[in-house]
Short mmCIF file of C-alpha atoms in Angstrom, two decimals:
data_model
loop_
_atom_site.label_atom_id
_atom_site.label_comp_id
_atom_site.label_asym_id
_atom_site.label_seq_id
_atom_site.Cartn_x
_atom_site.Cartn_y
_atom_site.Cartn_z
CA MET H 19 24.89 8.75 7.83
CA GLU H 20 23.29 11.65 9.66
CA ASP H 21 20.21 13.41 8.39
CA SER H 22 20.38 17.08 7.48
CA ASP H 23 17.75 19.71 6.91
CA ARG H 24 19.82 21.27 4.15
CA ASP H 25 18.31 21.56 0.72
CA PRO H 26 20.63 21.12 -2.29
CA LYS H 27 20.77 24.71 -3.55
CA GLY H 28 24.24 24.45 -5.00
CA SER H 29 25.37 23.75 -8.50
CA ALA H 30 27.29 20.75 -9.78
CA GLU H 31 30.49 22.09 -8.21
CA ASN H 32 29.03 21.37 -4.76
CA ILE H 33 28.16 17.76 -5.64
CA ALA H 34 30.71 14.97 -6.09
CA VAL H 35 30.78 11.19 -6.22
CA ARG H 36 33.80 9.51 -4.70
CA ASP H 37 34.85 5.93 -4.11
CA ASN H 38 35.53 5.05 -0.48
CA PRO H 39 37.20 1.64 -0.84
CA GLY H 40 37.77 1.34 2.92
CA GLU H 41 34.00 1.32 3.41
CA SER H 42 33.23 -0.49 0.11
CA ARG H 43 30.95 2.27 -1.08
CA TYR H 44 30.57 5.15 -3.47
CA GLU H 45 29.62 8.32 -1.65
CA LEU H 46 27.55 11.25 -2.87
CA VAL H 47 28.98 14.37 -1.29
CA LEU H 48 27.03 17.63 -1.13
CA ASP H 49 28.82 20.64 0.32
CA GLU H 50 31.40 18.32 1.95
CA GLN H 51 28.71 16.17 3.63
CA VAL H 52 28.02 12.55 2.65
CA VAL H 53 24.33 12.50 1.71
CA GLY H 54 24.11 9.23 -0.22
CA GLU H 55 25.90 5.98 -0.91
CA ILE H 56 26.03 2.87 -3.03
CA THR H 57 27.49 -0.10 -1.18
CA TYR H 58 29.39 -2.61 -3.26
CA ARG H 59 31.40 -5.81 -3.29
CA LEU H 60 34.54 -5.73 -5.43
CA THR H 61 35.95 -8.73 -7.29
CA PRO H 62 38.98 -8.74 -9.58
CA ASP H 63 36.90 -8.05 -12.72
CA HIS H 64 33.55 -6.66 -11.59
CA MET H 65 31.73 -4.76 -8.89
CA VAL H 66 28.44 -5.90 -7.36
CA LEU H 67 26.36 -2.81 -6.58
CA ILE H 68 24.32 -3.89 -3.57
CA HIS H 69 22.29 -0.98 -2.21
CA THR H 70 21.72 2.69 -3.02
CA GLU H 71 20.57 5.19 -0.41
CA VAL H 72 20.11 8.97 -0.31
CA LEU H 73 19.08 10.90 2.78
CA PRO H 74 15.28 10.92 2.94
CA SER H 75 15.22 14.72 3.08
CA LEU H 76 16.99 14.82 -0.32
CA GLU H 77 15.06 12.11 -2.17
CA ASN H 78 13.32 12.87 -5.48
CA LYS H 79 15.82 15.58 -6.42
CA GLY H 80 17.81 13.53 -8.94
CA LEU H 81 20.70 12.95 -6.55
CA GLY H 82 20.34 9.16 -6.64
CA ALA H 83 20.75 9.24 -10.41
CA ARG H 84 23.85 11.46 -10.08
CA LEU H 85 25.29 8.95 -7.64
CA VAL H 86 24.65 6.03 -9.99
CA VAL H 87 26.14 7.88 -12.97
CA GLY H 88 29.25 8.77 -10.99
CA ALA H 89 29.71 5.17 -9.85
CA LEU H 90 29.09 3.68 -13.30
CA ASP H 91 31.44 6.14 -14.98
CA ASP H 92 34.17 5.30 -12.46
CA ILE H 93 33.60 1.57 -12.90
CA ARG H 94 33.91 1.98 -16.68
CA ALA H 95 37.09 4.09 -16.33
CA ARG H 96 38.63 1.35 -14.17
CA GLY H 97 37.93 -1.28 -16.82
CA LEU H 98 35.53 -3.19 -14.59
CA ARG H 99 32.05 -4.56 -15.20
CA VAL H 100 29.02 -4.32 -12.93
CA VAL H 101 26.45 -6.64 -11.38
CA PRO H 102 23.44 -4.39 -10.62
CA PHE H 103 22.02 -6.27 -7.62
CA CYS H 104 20.46 -3.01 -6.36
CA PRO H 105 16.99 -2.47 -7.91
CA PHE H 106 17.59 1.30 -8.26
CA VAL H 107 20.82 0.76 -10.21
CA ARG H 108 19.18 -1.97 -12.31
CA SER H 109 16.31 0.37 -13.17
CA TYR H 110 18.70 3.19 -14.03
CA ILE H 111 20.69 1.00 -16.41
CA ARG H 112 17.47 -0.25 -18.05
CA SER H 113 16.47 3.37 -18.69
CA HIS H 114 19.96 4.36 -19.90
CA PRO H 115 21.13 1.64 -22.30
CA ASP H 116 24.48 3.39 -22.85
CA TYR H 117 25.52 1.65 -19.60
CA ALA H 118 24.21 -1.81 -20.60
CA ASP H 119 27.65 -2.87 -21.88
CA LEU H 120 28.94 -2.76 -18.29
CA VAL H 121 26.51 -5.39 -17.03
CA VAL H 122 27.83 -8.89 -16.30
CA ARG H 123 25.27 -11.56 -17.11
CA ASP H 124 24.80 -14.88 -15.31
CA VAL H 125 26.78 -14.11 -12.16
CA LYS H 126 25.69 -15.68 -8.90
CA VAL H 127 25.51 -13.19 -6.02
CA SER H 128 25.65 -14.55 -2.49
CA ASP H 129 24.36 -12.71 0.55
#
């Protein structure tokens, strides 16, 4: 992911979250540029969310939360559950209990 000096001036129409299954990641796209990602591991019934990252120049603008919401909403729509291995995702779900039903309990995650 390349850094950019752009500041997110656009509205919601310029921001999208998309699944990139070939790379095993959800991507946050701003003005057609990938500016964030959540890497994951997919199993038949759940998705392990491993790591969330947003370009440093765009941190603290709420984009990480938009990425998490987009991923969690897609996971729910696909009828999957989630293992929030990533501390950022775990924290988001703790603060937004409407996503708690997606969490799989007692799953072993290997490196």
